[in-house]
Amino acid sequence: MRLTQGAFSFLPDLTDEEIRLQVDYGLERGWAWAIEYTDDPHPRNTYWEMWGTPMFDLRDGAGVLHALNECRKACGRGYIRLCAFDSTRGVESIRMAFIVNRPDEEPGFGLDRQEGEGRNMRYRLHGYAADRSPEERYRADP
Amino acid sequence: MSADQTILAARESSALTEGTIDLQALLRESDVQSVLDQLDRELIGLAPVKRRLREIAAFLLVSRARKQFGLEVSPPSLHMCFSGNPGTGKTTVATRMADILHRLGYVRKGHLVSVTRDDLVGQYIGHTAPKTKEILKRAMGGVLFIDEAYYLYRPENERDYGQEAIEILLQAMENHRDDFVVILAGYKDRMETFFRANAGMASRIAHHIEFPDYSEDELMQIAQLMLAQMNYRLDASGEQAMREYIERRVRRPNFANARSIRNALDRARLRQANRLFALPQAVDQVALSTLSAADLHASRVFQELDAVSHGETT
């Protein structure tokens, strides 16, 4: 199941050159890029792991691409996204985010039914990624 | 020439006509001539430096022309070392260098990131690598200027983290050759020691540019240029005093070329302000912008010499 979160997620995966153009677009507007990764992209999992600190004062996309490639080397089996932080007063928030790396096989989500009191029906969304054993989830990449 | 290349070359510029490239047209297009001219105008002396800059500019234009014919395989390495005494214009030239390289299309953004040891080397284990990498990321697309680079290497302390910064730097200089240009700067003798101890660094730097000391005439021209930029001028007596001042200052210790001149002028401006305040009458524009001999003669350089001539020891 293809994960559709953030910008461009209904398009084919961006190439590195395209990613770089997007990064340059953000840098031109003075946004700071940050790299985040996770193995469980549950829609309510807002805070992904940070790869290093957000990169302030950059002028060129090559620096972000360099850091991204390091992150891919370390956690290429998970999801990686780029977030652009806009520090303008009154905004001070993420302006743009898009996925730049996906696992070869995306585990997807399952919908569980749970019977409550009085024939009530509750639904729960859970990522299959979270079903795997901790050894498998947190194993370091070869 | 393949069809792709033909289209590319045709789109690239009008300079290409039937398999020849007009280098002069390429030069005009790149607008680099105006930077070089500005360099000639604003920097006094430094003939070997300017010659080298022209060579590098010509080399980059030629390699761009070669690229249009598909002759150029990898971009030339342009890491540089500026060595010279204090105040000889290393930082100023580095800023211009970033501009030149940008106009020639060698670096994408053309900004200058100026750092010293403190910005690269951390204070505890594991602090250096992220710090250096952050600076490298910031410098990408531009020029990384490392002032007093020899401080990175401290042979007296074998656990110094400077070595780690050098290694990361070396790796980036090799792998990200087309992303940024590194310029190391420092005093000549200490840079030589630095390169002797870091052979890897020496072999990765293609261009060693030496900044010679200024002659007294050049220093006088520099003084006048600086004053003109600050909207001041020297009157006839002031000019004479400035010449004498330079003559004596050059021979004193801690002489830092153009920087000493700037400091001397700053102090002279202070004294001039004081002198104007002491005047009973109102001052006009000419008085406000004129430095005279009295402002310069009050300098310590003259006083100490006078003291010596009077036979005083202190």
Short mmCIF file of N, CA and C in Angstrom, two decimals, chain B residues 130-219:
data_model
loop_
_atom_site.label_atom_id
_atom_site.label_comp_id
_atom_site.label_asym_id
_atom_site.label_seq_id
_atom_site.Cartn_x
_atom_site.Cartn_y
_atom_site.Cartn_z
N PRO B 130 29.91 16.66 13.90
CA PRO B 130 28.68 17.38 13.53
C PRO B 130 28.93 18.86 13.26
N LYS B 131 29.85 19.44 14.04
CA LYS B 131 30.14 20.86 13.89
C LYS B 131 30.75 21.14 12.51
N THR B 132 31.75 20.34 12.16
CA THR B 132 32.41 20.53 10.87
C THR B 132 31.44 20.27 9.74
N LYS B 133 30.64 19.21 9.88
CA LYS B 133 29.70 18.87 8.80
C LYS B 133 28.66 19.97 8.61
N GLU B 134 28.26 20.59 9.71
CA GLU B 134 27.27 21.66 9.58
C GLU B 134 27.85 22.84 8.78
N ILE B 135 29.10 23.15 9.09
CA ILE B 135 29.76 24.24 8.35
C ILE B 135 29.88 23.87 6.88
N LEU B 136 30.26 22.62 6.62
CA LEU B 136 30.42 22.18 5.23
C LEU B 136 29.10 22.32 4.48
N LYS B 137 28.01 21.92 5.15
CA LYS B 137 26.69 22.01 4.50
C LYS B 137 26.36 23.45 4.19
N ARG B 138 26.71 24.34 5.12
CA ARG B 138 26.41 25.75 4.90
C ARG B 138 27.23 26.32 3.74
N ALA B 139 28.45 25.78 3.58
CA ALA B 139 29.33 26.33 2.54
C ALA B 139 29.00 25.80 1.16
N MET B 140 28.21 24.73 1.08
CA MET B 140 27.96 24.12 -0.22
C MET B 140 27.29 25.11 -1.17
N GLY B 141 27.74 25.10 -2.41
CA GLY B 141 27.25 26.07 -3.38
C GLY B 141 28.05 27.36 -3.34
N GLY B 142 29.05 27.42 -2.47
CA GLY B 142 29.83 28.64 -2.35
C GLY B 142 31.28 28.34 -2.02
N VAL B 143 31.89 29.27 -1.28
CA VAL B 143 33.30 29.14 -0.95
C VAL B 143 33.45 29.06 0.57
N LEU B 144 34.23 28.09 1.01
CA LEU B 144 34.54 27.97 2.44
C LEU B 144 35.91 28.58 2.68
N PHE B 145 35.97 29.64 3.44
CA PHE B 145 37.22 30.34 3.70
C PHE B 145 37.66 30.04 5.12
N ILE B 146 38.77 29.34 5.26
CA ILE B 146 39.27 28.99 6.60
C ILE B 146 40.45 29.89 6.92
N ASP B 147 40.21 30.85 7.80
CA ASP B 147 41.26 31.79 8.15
C ASP B 147 42.17 31.15 9.19
N GLU B 148 43.44 31.42 9.08
CA GLU B 148 44.45 30.88 10.00
C GLU B 148 44.28 29.37 10.15
N ALA B 149 44.32 28.72 8.99
CA ALA B 149 44.02 27.29 8.92
C ALA B 149 45.01 26.45 9.70
N TYR B 150 46.24 26.94 9.91
CA TYR B 150 47.24 26.12 10.59
C TYR B 150 46.86 25.83 12.04
N TYR B 151 45.93 26.61 12.61
CA TYR B 151 45.50 26.33 13.97
C TYR B 151 44.74 25.00 14.08
N LEU B 152 44.26 24.51 12.92
CA LEU B 152 43.53 23.24 12.93
C LEU B 152 44.43 22.11 13.40
N TYR B 153 45.72 22.25 13.15
CA TYR B 153 46.64 21.18 13.49
C TYR B 153 47.51 21.60 14.65
N ARG B 154 47.40 20.88 15.75
CA ARG B 154 48.20 21.20 16.94
C ARG B 154 49.05 20.00 17.30
N PRO B 155 50.27 19.99 16.81
CA PRO B 155 51.11 18.79 17.02
C PRO B 155 51.42 18.56 18.49
N GLU B 156 51.41 19.60 19.31
CA GLU B 156 51.82 19.42 20.71
C GLU B 156 50.78 18.62 21.50
N ASN B 157 49.55 18.53 20.98
CA ASN B 157 48.53 17.77 21.69
C ASN B 157 48.01 16.67 20.78
N GLU B 158 48.41 15.44 21.06
CA GLU B 158 48.06 14.37 20.11
C GLU B 158 46.58 14.00 20.16
N ARG B 159 45.90 14.44 21.21
CA ARG B 159 44.46 14.14 21.28
C ARG B 159 43.62 15.33 20.82
N ASP B 160 44.26 16.26 20.15
CA ASP B 160 43.55 17.44 19.68
C ASP B 160 42.50 17.05 18.64
N TYR B 161 41.32 17.66 18.74
CA TYR B 161 40.24 17.30 17.81
C TYR B 161 40.41 17.94 16.44
N GLY B 162 41.40 18.82 16.29
CA GLY B 162 41.63 19.47 15.00
C GLY B 162 41.88 18.47 13.89
N GLN B 163 42.60 17.39 14.23
CA GLN B 163 42.91 16.37 13.23
C GLN B 163 41.62 15.78 12.65
N GLU B 164 40.63 15.58 13.51
CA GLU B 164 39.35 15.03 13.06
C GLU B 164 38.69 15.97 12.06
N ALA B 165 38.73 17.26 12.37
CA ALA B 165 38.15 18.24 11.46
C ALA B 165 38.86 18.21 10.11
N ILE B 166 40.19 18.08 10.16
CA ILE B 166 40.97 18.04 8.90
C ILE B 166 40.55 16.84 8.07
N GLU B 167 40.37 15.68 8.74
CA GLU B 167 40.00 14.48 7.99
C GLU B 167 38.65 14.63 7.31
N ILE B 168 37.67 15.18 8.04
CA ILE B 168 36.34 15.37 7.46
C ILE B 168 36.41 16.35 6.29
N LEU B 169 37.21 17.37 6.49
CA LEU B 169 37.39 18.39 5.45
C LEU B 169 38.00 17.77 4.19
N LEU B 170 39.01 16.94 4.40
CA LEU B 170 39.68 16.29 3.27
C LEU B 170 38.71 15.45 2.47
N GLN B 171 37.91 14.68 3.19
CA GLN B 171 36.95 13.80 2.55
C GLN B 171 35.96 14.61 1.72
N ALA B 172 35.47 15.71 2.30
CA ALA B 172 34.50 16.54 1.60
C ALA B 172 35.14 17.23 0.39
N MET B 173 36.40 17.62 0.53
CA MET B 173 37.08 18.28 -0.59
C MET B 173 37.20 17.35 -1.78
N GLU B 174 37.31 16.06 -1.48
CA GLU B 174 37.45 15.07 -2.54
C GLU B 174 36.08 14.70 -3.14
N ASN B 175 35.11 14.42 -2.26
CA ASN B 175 33.82 13.89 -2.72
C ASN B 175 32.87 14.97 -3.22
N HIS B 176 33.01 16.16 -2.71
CA HIS B 176 32.08 17.23 -3.10
C HIS B 176 32.81 18.32 -3.86
N ARG B 177 33.67 17.90 -4.76
CA ARG B 177 34.52 18.85 -5.46
C ARG B 177 33.70 19.87 -6.24
N ASP B 178 32.57 19.43 -6.80
CA ASP B 178 31.78 20.39 -7.58
C ASP B 178 30.76 21.14 -6.73
N ASP B 179 30.72 20.86 -5.43
CA ASP B 179 29.76 21.57 -4.58
C ASP B 179 30.34 22.79 -3.90
N PHE B 180 31.62 22.76 -3.59
CA PHE B 180 32.19 23.93 -2.94
C PHE B 180 33.70 24.01 -3.13
N VAL B 181 34.22 25.20 -2.87
CA VAL B 181 35.64 25.45 -3.00
C VAL B 181 36.19 25.84 -1.63
N VAL B 182 37.30 25.22 -1.26
CA VAL B 182 37.90 25.54 0.03
C VAL B 182 39.09 26.47 -0.18
N ILE B 183 39.12 27.56 0.56
CA ILE B 183 40.29 28.44 0.53
C ILE B 183 40.88 28.49 1.92
N LEU B 184 42.13 28.05 2.05
CA LEU B 184 42.82 28.14 3.33
C LEU B 184 43.66 29.40 3.31
N ALA B 185 43.73 30.08 4.45
CA ALA B 185 44.55 31.28 4.48
C ALA B 185 45.37 31.31 5.75
N GLY B 186 46.54 31.90 5.67
CA GLY B 186 47.36 32.00 6.85
C GLY B 186 48.72 32.57 6.54
N TYR B 187 49.51 32.74 7.59
CA TYR B 187 50.85 33.27 7.39
C TYR B 187 51.72 32.20 6.73
N LYS B 188 52.64 32.66 5.92
CA LYS B 188 53.34 31.78 5.02
C LYS B 188 54.09 30.64 5.74
N ASP B 189 54.96 31.03 6.70
CA ASP B 189 55.80 30.01 7.31
C ASP B 189 54.96 28.97 8.06
N ARG B 190 53.91 29.44 8.74
CA ARG B 190 53.11 28.50 9.52
C ARG B 190 52.26 27.62 8.62
N MET B 191 51.83 28.15 7.47
CA MET B 191 51.10 27.31 6.52
C MET B 191 52.01 26.21 5.98
N GLU B 192 53.28 26.56 5.79
CA GLU B 192 54.22 25.55 5.28
C GLU B 192 54.38 24.41 6.27
N THR B 193 54.49 24.75 7.55
CA THR B 193 54.57 23.71 8.59
C THR B 193 53.31 22.86 8.57
N PHE B 194 52.17 23.53 8.43
CA PHE B 194 50.88 22.84 8.39
C PHE B 194 50.83 21.84 7.25
N PHE B 195 51.27 22.26 6.08
CA PHE B 195 51.22 21.36 4.91
C PHE B 195 52.22 20.23 5.03
N ARG B 196 53.36 20.50 5.67
CA ARG B 196 54.33 19.43 5.85
C ARG B 196 53.74 18.34 6.71
N ALA B 197 52.95 18.73 7.72
CA ALA B 197 52.38 17.75 8.64
C ALA B 197 51.13 17.10 8.05
N ASN B 198 50.49 17.72 7.07
CA ASN B 198 49.27 17.17 6.48
C ASN B 198 49.44 17.03 4.98
N ALA B 199 50.12 15.95 4.60
CA ALA B 199 50.45 15.77 3.19
C ALA B 199 49.19 15.67 2.35
N GLY B 200 48.15 15.05 2.93
CA GLY B 200 46.90 14.88 2.19
C GLY B 200 46.30 16.22 1.80
N MET B 201 46.40 17.17 2.72
CA MET B 201 45.86 18.49 2.46
C MET B 201 46.68 19.17 1.37
N ALA B 202 47.98 19.06 1.45
CA ALA B 202 48.85 19.73 0.47
C ALA B 202 48.57 19.21 -0.93
N SER B 203 48.34 17.90 -1.05
CA SER B 203 48.17 17.34 -2.39
C SER B 203 46.80 17.64 -2.96
N ARG B 204 45.84 18.01 -2.11
CA ARG B 204 44.50 18.30 -2.63
C ARG B 204 44.32 19.77 -2.97
N ILE B 205 45.31 20.56 -2.68
CA ILE B 205 45.19 21.98 -2.98
C ILE B 205 46.04 22.30 -4.20
N ALA B 206 45.36 22.70 -5.25
CA ALA B 206 46.05 22.87 -6.53
C ALA B 206 46.70 24.23 -6.63
N HIS B 207 46.11 25.22 -6.01
CA HIS B 207 46.58 26.58 -6.23
C HIS B 207 47.10 27.20 -4.95
N HIS B 208 48.39 27.46 -4.94
CA HIS B 208 48.98 28.18 -3.82
C HIS B 208 49.25 29.61 -4.27
N ILE B 209 48.60 30.56 -3.63
CA ILE B 209 48.77 31.94 -4.03
C ILE B 209 49.43 32.72 -2.90
N GLU B 210 50.53 33.39 -3.23
CA GLU B 210 51.25 34.14 -2.22
C GLU B 210 50.90 35.61 -2.28
N PHE B 211 50.64 36.19 -1.13
CA PHE B 211 50.34 37.61 -1.07
C PHE B 211 51.58 38.36 -0.60
N PRO B 212 52.19 39.14 -1.47
CA PRO B 212 53.41 39.85 -1.07
C PRO B 212 53.09 41.04 -0.17
N ASP B 213 54.11 41.49 0.57
CA ASP B 213 53.94 42.71 1.37
C ASP B 213 53.82 43.91 0.45
N TYR B 214 53.17 44.96 0.94
CA TYR B 214 53.05 46.17 0.13
C TYR B 214 54.31 47.02 0.27
N SER B 215 54.64 47.73 -0.82
CA SER B 215 55.72 48.70 -0.73
C SER B 215 55.17 49.97 -0.09
N GLU B 216 56.07 50.88 0.26
CA GLU B 216 55.61 52.10 0.93
C GLU B 216 54.71 52.93 0.02
N ASP B 217 55.05 52.96 -1.26
CA ASP B 217 54.21 53.72 -2.21
C ASP B 217 52.81 53.12 -2.27
N GLU B 218 52.77 51.80 -2.29
CA GLU B 218 51.46 51.14 -2.37
C GLU B 218 50.65 51.41 -1.11
N LEU B 219 51.34 51.42 0.04
CA LEU B 219 50.63 51.70 1.29
C LEU B 219 50.04 53.12 1.27
#
